[in-house]
Amino acid sequence: MKKTLIVMSVYGDMEQLTRDCLRVLTRAGAAFLNERGCSDVAMARCRALTYSCQRLREMPDRDVLLMLDADIEVSLEAAQAVTDAARRTGQACSAIYGNLGGRICAARWKDGLWLAGLGCLAIPVKLLFEVEQQSQTFELLGDVFTAFTWSTPEEGHWVSEDFRLSMRLGGVRLLPVAVGHVKKIPIWPDDETIAKIEAESGEDK
C-alpha cells in the first residue's frame, strides 16, 4: 500500500469497522486524505478528487488512488488486490459489495466492464489526471474545483454520480474481491415470536 493514496468523503461519522480497517491500511504504508463536511454527494466527490489530484502532485511516488466510503469494511488483502489490479491494467478496478436489497452495487456496461459504486474503487493516477484534464472547473466560495462527476437524467434514465464517474473512467473492472458494506437496519421480531408472547400474556395485539 506504500504507493497508494486513500481518499474518503465523510459527512457525519465514519463507521468504527471502517476506522479499524483504515488504521491497518495506513500502517501498511497508504497515505490518507479525508474530505469532510459536504452533504451533496456529487459535490463531495468532486472536492475529494480535486484535493486528491493536488496531493498526488506533491507525492509523485503514489501511482494509485483508492476511493473508500465511510461505511466499507475492507481487509488489507482486498485493498492490495484492487490497487494491484489497477496498477497492472491501467484501468479503474473495484471490489464487490452489496446493498440492503441483496444486489451488488454495480451494473454491467459494455466490453466486459461495469459501472460501479465508489465504495472501494482503485484508479491509476495517470487515468485520474487524464479525466481531470478533460473536465470543467468551477468556483465555489472562493475555491476552484474540478467537475469530475455529477448526477443527471440522461436518455430517460437517472445517472448517479458514481456511475457517471465510472463512465468517465472508461468503465470499471469488477474484481472477484469481496468487501463489506456496513449498514444500520431496524430488526423486527417475527410473527411467530409475537404470537408466542401474545399467547403467554393473554393479551390481544
Coordinates of N, CA and C in Angstrom, one line a residue:
M1 N 0.8 -1.2 0.0 CA 0.0 0.0 0.0 C 0.9 1.3 0.0
K2 N 2.2 1.1 -0.1 CA 3.1 2.3 0.0 C 3.0 3.2 -1.2
K3 N 2.4 2.8 -2.3 CA 2.3 3.6 -3.4 C 0.8 4.1 -3.7
T4 N 0.0 4.0 -2.6 CA -1.4 4.3 -2.7 C -1.8 5.4 -1.8
L5 N -2.7 6.3 -2.4 CA -3.3 7.3 -1.6 C -4.8 7.0 -1.5
I6 N -5.3 6.9 -0.3 CA -6.7 6.6 0.0 C -7.4 7.9 0.2
V7 N -8.6 8.1 -0.5 CA -9.4 9.3 -0.2 C -10.8 8.8 0.2
M8 N -11.4 9.6 1.1 CA -12.7 9.3 1.7 C -13.5 10.6 1.9
S9 N -14.7 10.6 1.5 CA -15.6 11.7 1.8 C -16.5 11.3 3.0
V10 N -16.4 12.1 4.0 CA -17.2 11.7 5.2 C -18.1 12.9 5.6
Y11 N -19.4 12.6 5.7 CA -20.4 13.6 6.1 C -21.1 12.9 7.3
G12 N -20.8 13.3 8.5 CA -21.3 12.6 9.7 C -20.2 11.8 10.3
D13 N -20.5 10.6 10.7 CA -19.5 9.7 11.4 C -19.0 8.6 10.5
M14 N -17.7 8.3 10.6 CA -17.2 7.1 9.9 C -17.5 5.9 10.8
E15 N -17.9 4.8 10.1 CA -18.2 3.5 10.9 C -16.9 3.1 11.6
Q16 N -17.1 2.5 12.8 CA -15.9 2.0 13.5 C -15.2 0.9 12.8
L17 N -15.9 0.0 12.1 CA -15.3 -1.0 11.3 C -14.4 -0.4 10.2
T18 N -14.9 0.6 9.6 CA -14.1 1.3 8.6 C -12.9 2.0 9.2
R19 N -13.1 2.6 10.3 CA -11.9 3.2 11.0 C -10.8 2.2 11.3
D20 N -11.3 1.0 11.8 CA -10.3 0.0 12.1 C -9.5 -0.5 10.9
C21 N -10.3 -0.6 9.8 CA -9.6 -1.0 8.5 C -8.6 0.0 8.0
L22 N -9.0 1.3 8.1 CA -8.2 2.4 7.7 C -6.9 2.4 8.5
R23 N -7.0 2.1 9.7 CA -5.8 2.1 10.6 C -4.8 1.0 10.1
V24 N -5.3 -0.2 9.7 CA -4.5 -1.2 9.1 C -3.8 -0.8 7.8
L25 N -4.6 -0.2 6.9 CA -4.1 0.2 5.6 C -3.0 1.3 5.7
T26 N -3.2 2.3 6.6 CA -2.2 3.3 6.8 C -0.9 2.8 7.4
R27 N -1.1 1.8 8.3 CA 0.1 1.2 8.9 C 0.9 0.4 7.8
A28 N 0.2 -0.1 6.8 CA 0.8 -0.8 5.7 C 1.5 0.2 4.7
G29 N 1.3 1.5 4.9 CA 2.0 2.5 4.1 C 1.1 3.4 3.3
A30 N -0.2 3.1 3.3 CA -1.1 4.0 2.5 C -1.2 5.4 3.1
A31 N -1.2 6.4 2.3 CA -1.5 7.8 2.7 C -3.0 8.0 2.7
F32 N -3.5 8.9 3.5 CA -4.9 9.1 3.7 C -5.3 10.5 3.6
L33 N -6.4 10.8 2.8 CA -6.9 12.1 2.6 C -8.4 12.1 3.0
N34 N -8.9 12.9 3.9 CA -10.3 12.9 4.3 C -11.0 14.2 3.9
E35 N -12.0 14.1 3.0 CA -12.8 15.2 2.6 C -14.0 15.2 3.5
R36 N -14.3 16.3 4.3 CA -15.3 16.3 5.2 C -16.3 17.5 5.0
G37 N -17.5 17.3 5.4 CA -18.4 18.5 5.6 C -19.3 18.9 4.4
C38 N -19.4 18.0 3.4 CA -20.2 18.3 2.3 C -21.3 17.3 2.1
S39 N -22.6 17.8 2.3 CA -23.7 16.8 2.3 C -24.2 16.5 0.9
D40 N -23.8 17.2 -0.1 CA -24.1 16.9 -1.5 C -23.1 15.9 -2.0
V41 N -23.6 14.7 -2.3 CA -22.7 13.6 -2.6 C -21.8 13.9 -3.8
A42 N -22.4 14.3 -4.9 CA -21.7 14.6 -6.1 C -20.6 15.7 -5.9
M43 N -21.0 16.7 -5.2 CA -20.0 17.8 -4.8 C -18.9 17.3 -4.0
A44 N -19.3 16.4 -3.0 CA -18.2 15.8 -2.1 C -17.2 15.0 -2.9
R45 N -17.7 14.3 -3.9 CA -16.8 13.5 -4.8 C -15.9 14.4 -5.6
C46 N -16.4 15.5 -6.1 CA -15.6 16.5 -6.9 C -14.6 17.1 -6.0
R47 N -15.0 17.5 -4.8 CA -14.0 18.1 -3.8 C -12.9 17.0 -3.5
A48 N -13.3 15.8 -3.2 CA -12.4 14.8 -2.8 C -11.4 14.5 -3.9
L49 N -11.8 14.4 -5.1 CA -11.0 14.1 -6.2 C -10.1 15.3 -6.6
T50 N -10.6 16.5 -6.5 CA -9.8 17.7 -6.7 C -8.7 17.8 -5.7
Y51 N -9.0 17.6 -4.4 CA -7.9 17.6 -3.4 C -6.9 16.4 -3.6
S52 N -7.4 15.3 -4.1 CA -6.6 14.1 -4.3 C -5.5 14.5 -5.4
C53 N -6.0 15.1 -6.5 CA -5.0 15.5 -7.5 C -4.0 16.4 -7.0
Q54 N -4.4 17.4 -6.2 CA -3.4 18.3 -5.6 C -2.4 17.6 -4.8
R55 N -2.9 16.6 -3.9 CA -2.0 15.9 -3.1 C -1.1 15.0 -3.9
L56 N -1.6 14.4 -4.9 CA -0.8 13.4 -5.7 C 0.3 14.1 -6.4
R57 N 0.1 15.4 -6.8 CA 1.2 16.1 -7.4 C 2.4 16.4 -6.4
E58 N 2.0 16.4 -5.2 CA 3.0 16.5 -4.1 C 3.7 15.2 -3.7
M59 N 3.1 14.1 -4.2 CA 3.5 12.8 -3.8 C 3.7 11.9 -5.0
P60 N 4.7 12.2 -5.8 CA 4.9 11.5 -7.1 C 5.2 10.0 -7.0
D61 N 5.4 9.6 -5.8 CA 5.6 8.1 -5.6 C 4.3 7.3 -5.5
R62 N 3.2 8.0 -5.4 CA 1.9 7.4 -5.3 C 1.3 7.2 -6.8
D63 N 1.0 6.0 -7.1 CA 0.5 5.8 -8.5 C -0.9 5.3 -8.6
V64 N -1.6 5.0 -7.4 CA -3.0 4.6 -7.4 C -3.7 5.4 -6.4
L65 N -4.9 5.8 -6.7 CA -5.9 6.4 -5.8 C -6.9 5.4 -5.4
L66 N -7.1 5.1 -4.1 CA -8.2 4.2 -3.7 C -9.3 5.0 -3.0
M67 N -10.4 5.0 -3.7 CA -11.6 5.7 -3.1 C -12.3 4.7 -2.2
L68 N -12.5 5.1 -0.9 CA -13.2 4.3 0.1 C -14.3 5.1 0.6
D69 N -15.5 4.4 0.8 CA -16.6 5.1 1.5 C -16.5 4.8 3.0
A70 N -17.1 5.7 3.8 CA -17.0 5.7 5.2 C -17.8 4.5 5.9
D71 N -18.4 3.6 5.1 CA -19.1 2.5 5.6 C -18.7 1.2 5.0
I72 N -17.4 1.1 4.6 CA -16.9 -0.1 3.9 C -15.9 -0.8 4.9
E73 N -16.1 -2.1 5.0 CA -15.1 -2.9 5.7 C -14.2 -3.7 4.7
V74 N -13.0 -3.4 4.7 CA -12.1 -3.9 3.7 C -10.8 -4.4 4.3
S75 N -10.4 -5.6 4.0 CA -9.2 -6.2 4.5 C -8.0 -5.6 3.8
L76 N -6.8 -5.7 4.4 CA -5.6 -5.3 3.7 C -5.4 -6.1 2.4
E77 N -5.7 -7.4 2.4 CA -5.5 -8.2 1.3 C -6.5 -7.8 0.1
A78 N -7.7 -7.4 0.5 CA -8.6 -7.0 -0.6 C -8.2 -5.6 -1.2
A79 N -7.8 -4.7 -0.3 CA -7.3 -3.4 -0.8 C -6.1 -3.6 -1.7
Q80 N -5.2 -4.5 -1.3 CA -4.0 -4.7 -2.1 C -4.3 -5.3 -3.4
A81 N -5.3 -6.2 -3.4 CA -5.7 -6.9 -4.7 C -6.3 -5.9 -5.7
V82 N -7.1 -5.0 -5.2 CA -7.8 -4.0 -6.0 C -6.8 -3.0 -6.6
T83 N -5.9 -2.5 -5.7 CA -4.9 -1.5 -6.1 C -3.9 -2.1 -7.1
D84 N -3.5 -3.3 -6.8 CA -2.5 -4.0 -7.7 C -3.1 -4.2 -9.1
A85 N -4.4 -4.6 -9.1 CA -5.1 -4.8 -10.4 C -5.1 -3.5 -11.2
A86 N -5.4 -2.4 -10.5 CA -5.5 -1.1 -11.2 C -4.1 -0.7 -11.7
R87 N -3.1 -1.0 -10.9 CA -1.7 -0.7 -11.3 C -1.3 -1.5 -12.5
R88 N -1.7 -2.8 -12.5 CA -1.3 -3.7 -13.6 C -2.0 -3.4 -14.9
T89 N -3.3 -3.1 -14.8 CA -4.1 -3.0 -16.1 C -4.2 -1.5 -16.6
G90 N -3.9 -0.5 -15.7 CA -4.1 0.8 -16.1 C -5.6 1.3 -16.1
Q91 N -6.5 0.4 -15.6 CA -7.9 0.7 -15.6 C -8.4 0.8 -14.2
A92 N -9.5 1.5 -14.0 CA -10.2 1.6 -12.7 C -10.7 0.2 -12.3
C93 N -10.5 -0.2 -11.1 CA -10.9 -1.5 -10.6 C -11.6 -1.4 -9.3
S94 N -12.7 -2.2 -9.2 CA -13.5 -2.2 -8.0 C -13.6 -3.5 -7.3
A95 N -13.7 -3.6 -6.0 CA -14.2 -4.7 -5.3 C -15.7 -4.9 -5.4
I96 N -16.2 -6.0 -5.0 CA -17.7 -6.2 -5.0 C -18.2 -6.0 -3.6
Y97 N -19.3 -5.2 -3.5 CA -20.1 -5.1 -2.3 C -21.6 -4.9 -2.6
G98 N -22.4 -5.2 -1.6 CA -23.8 -5.2 -1.9 C -24.6 -4.2 -1.1
N99 N -25.9 -4.0 -1.4 CA -26.7 -3.1 -0.7 C -27.8 -3.9 0.1
L100 N -28.7 -3.2 0.8 CA -29.6 -3.9 1.7 C -30.6 -4.8 0.9
G101 N -30.8 -4.6 -0.4 CA -31.7 -5.4 -1.2 C -31.0 -6.7 -1.6
G102 N -29.7 -6.9 -1.3 CA -29.0 -8.1 -1.7 C -28.4 -8.0 -3.1
R103 N -28.5 -6.9 -3.7 CA -27.9 -6.7 -5.0 C -26.5 -6.1 -4.9
I104 N -25.7 -6.4 -5.9 CA -24.3 -5.7 -5.9 C -24.4 -4.3 -6.3
C105 N -23.6 -3.5 -5.8 CA -23.6 -2.0 -6.2 C -22.8 -1.8 -7.4
A106 N -23.3 -2.4 -8.5 CA -22.6 -2.2 -9.8 C -23.6 -2.7 -10.9
A107 N -23.4 -2.2 -12.1 CA -24.3 -2.6 -13.3 C -23.4 -2.9 -14.5
R108 N -23.7 -3.9 -15.2 CA -22.9 -4.2 -16.4 C -23.0 -3.0 -17.4
W109 N -21.9 -2.7 -18.1 CA -21.9 -1.6 -19.0 C -21.6 -2.1 -20.4
K110 N -20.4 -2.2 -20.8 CA -20.0 -2.6 -22.2 C -18.6 -3.2 -22.2
D111 N -18.3 -4.0 -23.2 CA -17.0 -4.6 -23.4 C -16.5 -5.3 -22.1
G112 N -17.4 -5.9 -21.4 CA -17.0 -6.6 -20.2 C -16.7 -5.8 -19.0
L113 N -16.9 -4.5 -19.1 CA -16.7 -3.5 -18.0 C -18.0 -3.2 -17.3
W114 N -17.9 -2.5 -16.2 CA -19.0 -2.3 -15.3 C -19.1 -0.8 -14.9
L115 N -20.3 -0.4 -14.5 CA -20.5 0.9 -13.8 C -20.6 0.5 -12.3
A116 N -19.8 1.1 -11.5 CA -19.7 0.7 -10.1 C -19.9 1.8 -9.1
G117 N -20.3 1.4 -7.9 CA -20.3 2.3 -6.8 C -18.8 2.7 -6.5
L118 N -18.7 3.7 -5.7 CA -17.3 4.2 -5.4 C -16.8 3.8 -4.0
G119 N -17.4 2.7 -3.5 CA -17.1 2.3 -2.1 C -15.7 1.8 -1.9
C120 N -15.2 1.1 -3.0 CA -13.8 0.6 -2.9 C -13.3 0.5 -4.4
L121 N -13.0 1.7 -4.9 CA -12.6 1.8 -6.3 C -11.1 2.3 -6.4
A122 N -10.3 1.6 -7.1 CA -8.9 2.0 -7.3 C -8.8 2.6 -8.7
I123 N -8.1 3.7 -8.8 CA -7.9 4.5 -10.0 C -6.5 4.7 -10.2
P124 N -5.9 4.3 -11.3 CA -4.5 4.7 -11.6 C -4.4 6.2 -11.7
V125 N -3.3 6.7 -11.1 CA -3.2 8.2 -11.1 C -3.1 8.8 -12.5
K126 N -2.4 8.1 -13.4 CA -2.4 8.6 -14.8 C -3.8 8.7 -15.4
L127 N -4.6 7.8 -15.2 CA -6.0 7.8 -15.7 C -6.8 9.0 -15.0
L128 N -6.6 9.1 -13.7 CA -7.3 10.2 -13.0 C -6.9 11.5 -13.5
F129 N -5.6 11.7 -13.8 CA -5.1 13.0 -14.3 C -5.7 13.3 -15.7
E130 N -5.9 12.2 -16.5 CA -6.5 12.3 -17.8 C -7.9 12.8 -17.7
V131 N -8.7 12.3 -16.8 CA -10.1 12.7 -16.6 C -10.1 14.1 -16.1
E132 N -9.1 14.5 -15.2 CA -9.0 15.9 -14.7 C -8.9 16.8 -15.9
Q133 N -8.0 16.5 -16.8 CA -7.7 17.4 -18.0 C -8.9 17.6 -18.9
Q134 N -9.8 16.6 -18.9 CA -11.0 16.6 -19.8 C -12.2 17.3 -19.1
S135 N -12.0 17.7 -17.8 CA -13.1 18.2 -17.0 C -13.2 19.7 -16.9
Q136 N -14.4 20.2 -16.7 CA -14.5 21.6 -16.5 C -14.1 21.9 -15.0
T137 N -13.8 23.2 -14.8 CA -13.6 23.6 -13.4 C -14.7 24.6 -13.0
F138 N -14.9 24.8 -11.8 CA -15.9 25.8 -11.3 C -15.4 26.3 -10.0
E139 N -15.9 27.5 -9.7 CA -15.6 28.2 -8.4 C -16.7 28.1 -7.4
L140 N -16.4 27.9 -6.2 CA -17.4 27.8 -5.1 C -16.7 28.4 -3.8
L141 N -17.3 29.4 -3.3 CA -16.9 30.1 -2.1 C -15.4 30.4 -2.1
G142 N -14.9 30.8 -3.2 CA -13.5 31.2 -3.4 C -12.5 30.1 -3.7
D143 N -13.0 28.9 -3.8 CA -12.1 27.8 -4.2 C -12.5 27.3 -5.6
V144 N -11.5 26.7 -6.3 CA -11.8 26.2 -7.6 C -11.7 24.7 -7.5
F145 N -12.7 24.0 -8.1 CA -12.8 22.6 -8.1 C -13.0 22.1 -9.5
T146 N -12.7 20.8 -9.7 CA -12.8 20.1 -10.9 C -14.1 19.3 -10.9
A147 N -14.9 19.4 -12.0 CA -16.1 18.7 -12.1 C -15.9 17.2 -12.6
F148 N -15.4 16.4 -11.7 CA -15.1 15.0 -12.1 C -16.4 14.2 -12.4
T149 N -17.5 14.6 -11.7 CA -18.7 13.8 -11.8 C -19.9 14.6 -11.4
W150 N -21.1 14.1 -11.7 CA -22.4 14.8 -11.4 C -23.5 13.8 -11.6
S151 N -24.7 14.1 -11.1 CA -25.9 13.3 -11.2 C -26.8 14.0 -12.1
T152 N -27.4 13.2 -13.1 CA -28.3 13.9 -14.0 C -29.2 12.9 -14.8
P153 N -30.4 13.3 -15.2 CA -31.1 12.4 -16.1 C -30.5 12.4 -17.5
E154 N -30.5 11.2 -18.1 CA -29.9 11.1 -19.5 C -30.6 10.0 -20.2
E155 N -31.1 10.4 -21.4 CA -31.8 9.4 -22.3 C -32.9 8.6 -21.5
G156 N -33.6 9.3 -20.7 CA -34.7 8.6 -20.0 C -34.3 7.8 -18.7
H157 N -33.0 7.9 -18.3 CA -32.6 7.2 -17.2 C -31.8 8.2 -16.2
W158 N -31.8 7.9 -14.9 CA -31.0 8.6 -14.0 C -29.6 8.1 -13.9
V159 N -28.6 8.9 -14.1 CA -27.3 8.5 -14.0 C -26.7 9.2 -12.7
S160 N -26.4 8.3 -11.7 CA -25.9 8.8 -10.5 C -24.4 9.2 -10.6
E161 N -23.9 9.9 -9.6 CA -22.5 10.4 -9.6 C -21.5 9.2 -9.7
D162 N -21.8 8.1 -9.1 CA -20.8 7.0 -9.1 C -20.8 6.4 -10.5
F163 N -21.9 6.2 -11.1 CA -21.9 5.6 -12.5 C -21.4 6.6 -13.5
R164 N -21.6 7.9 -13.3 CA -21.0 8.9 -14.2 C -19.5 8.9 -14.1
L165 N -19.0 8.8 -12.9 CA -17.5 8.7 -12.9 C -17.0 7.4 -13.5
S166 N -17.7 6.3 -13.3 CA -17.3 5.1 -13.9 C -17.2 5.2 -15.5
M167 N -18.2 5.9 -16.0 CA -18.3 6.2 -17.5 C -17.1 7.0 -17.9
R168 N -16.8 8.0 -17.1 CA -15.7 8.9 -17.5 C -14.3 8.3 -17.3
L169 N -14.3 7.3 -16.5 CA -13.0 6.5 -16.4 C -12.9 5.4 -17.5
G170 N -13.9 5.3 -18.3 CA -13.8 4.3 -19.4 C -14.4 3.0 -19.0
G171 N -15.1 2.9 -17.9 CA -15.6 1.7 -17.4 C -14.7 1.1 -16.3
V172 N -15.3 0.2 -15.5 CA -14.6 -0.3 -14.3 C -14.5 -1.8 -14.4
R173 N -13.3 -2.4 -14.1 CA -13.1 -3.8 -14.0 C -13.6 -4.2 -12.6
L174 N -14.7 -5.1 -12.6 CA -15.2 -5.6 -11.3 C -14.5 -6.9 -11.0
L175 N -13.8 -6.9 -9.9 CA -12.9 -8.0 -9.5 C -13.7 -8.9 -8.5
P176 N -13.3 -10.2 -8.5 CA -14.0 -11.2 -7.6 C -13.3 -11.0 -6.2
V177 N -13.4 -9.8 -5.7 CA -12.8 -9.5 -4.4 C -14.0 -8.9 -3.5
A178 N -14.3 -9.5 -2.4 CA -15.4 -9.0 -1.6 C -15.0 -8.1 -0.5
V179 N -15.8 -7.0 -0.3 CA -15.7 -6.1 0.8 C -17.1 -6.0 1.5
G180 N -17.1 -5.6 2.7 CA -18.4 -5.4 3.4 C -18.9 -4.0 3.3
H181 N -20.3 -4.0 3.3 CA -21.0 -2.7 3.3 C -21.7 -2.6 4.6
V182 N -21.3 -1.7 5.5 CA -21.8 -1.6 6.9 C -23.0 -0.8 6.9
K183 N -24.2 -1.4 7.2 CA -25.4 -0.6 7.2 C -26.2 -0.9 8.5
K184 N -26.8 0.2 9.0 CA -27.7 0.0 10.2 C -29.1 -0.2 9.8
I185 N -29.7 -1.2 10.2 CA -31.1 -1.5 9.9 C -31.9 -1.9 11.1
P186 N -33.2 -1.6 11.1 CA -34.0 -2.0 12.3 C -34.3 -3.5 12.2
I187 N -34.3 -4.1 13.4 CA -34.5 -5.6 13.4 C -35.9 -5.8 14.1
W188 N -36.8 -6.4 13.4 CA -38.2 -6.6 13.9 C -38.4 -8.0 14.3
P189 N -39.2 -8.3 15.4 CA -39.5 -9.6 15.8 C -40.4 -10.3 14.7
D190 N -40.2 -11.6 14.5 CA -41.1 -12.2 13.5 C -42.5 -12.5 14.1
D191 N -43.4 -12.9 13.2 CA -44.8 -13.2 13.6 C -44.9 -14.3 14.6
E192 N -44.0 -15.3 14.5 CA -44.1 -16.5 15.4 C -43.7 -16.0 16.8
T193 N -42.8 -15.2 17.0 CA -42.4 -14.6 18.3 C -43.5 -13.8 18.9
I194 N -44.1 -13.0 18.0 CA -45.2 -12.1 18.5 C -46.4 -13.0 19.0
A195 N -46.7 -14.0 18.2 CA -47.8 -14.9 18.6 C -47.6 -15.6 19.9
K196 N -46.3 -16.0 20.1 CA -46.0 -16.8 21.3 C -46.1 -15.9 22.5
I197 N -45.7 -14.6 22.4 CA -45.8 -13.7 23.5 C -47.3 -13.3 23.8
E198 N -48.0 -13.2 22.7 CA -49.5 -12.9 22.8 C -50.2 -14.1 23.6
A199 N -49.8 -15.3 23.2 CA -50.4 -16.5 23.9 C -50.1 -16.5 25.4
E200 N -48.8 -16.2 25.7 CA -48.4 -16.3 27.1 C -49.0 -15.2 27.9
S201 N -49.2 -14.0 27.3 CA -49.6 -12.8 28.1 C -51.2 -12.8 28.2
G202 N -51.8 -13.5 27.2 CA -53.3 -13.4 27.2 C -53.8 -12.1 26.7
E203 N -52.9 -11.3 26.0 CA -53.3 -10.0 25.5 C -53.5 -10.1 24.0
D204 N -54.4 -9.3 23.5 CA -54.5 -9.2 22.0 C -53.5 -8.2 21.5
K205 N -53.1 -8.4 20.3 CA -52.1 -7.5 19.7 C -52.7 -6.1 19.5

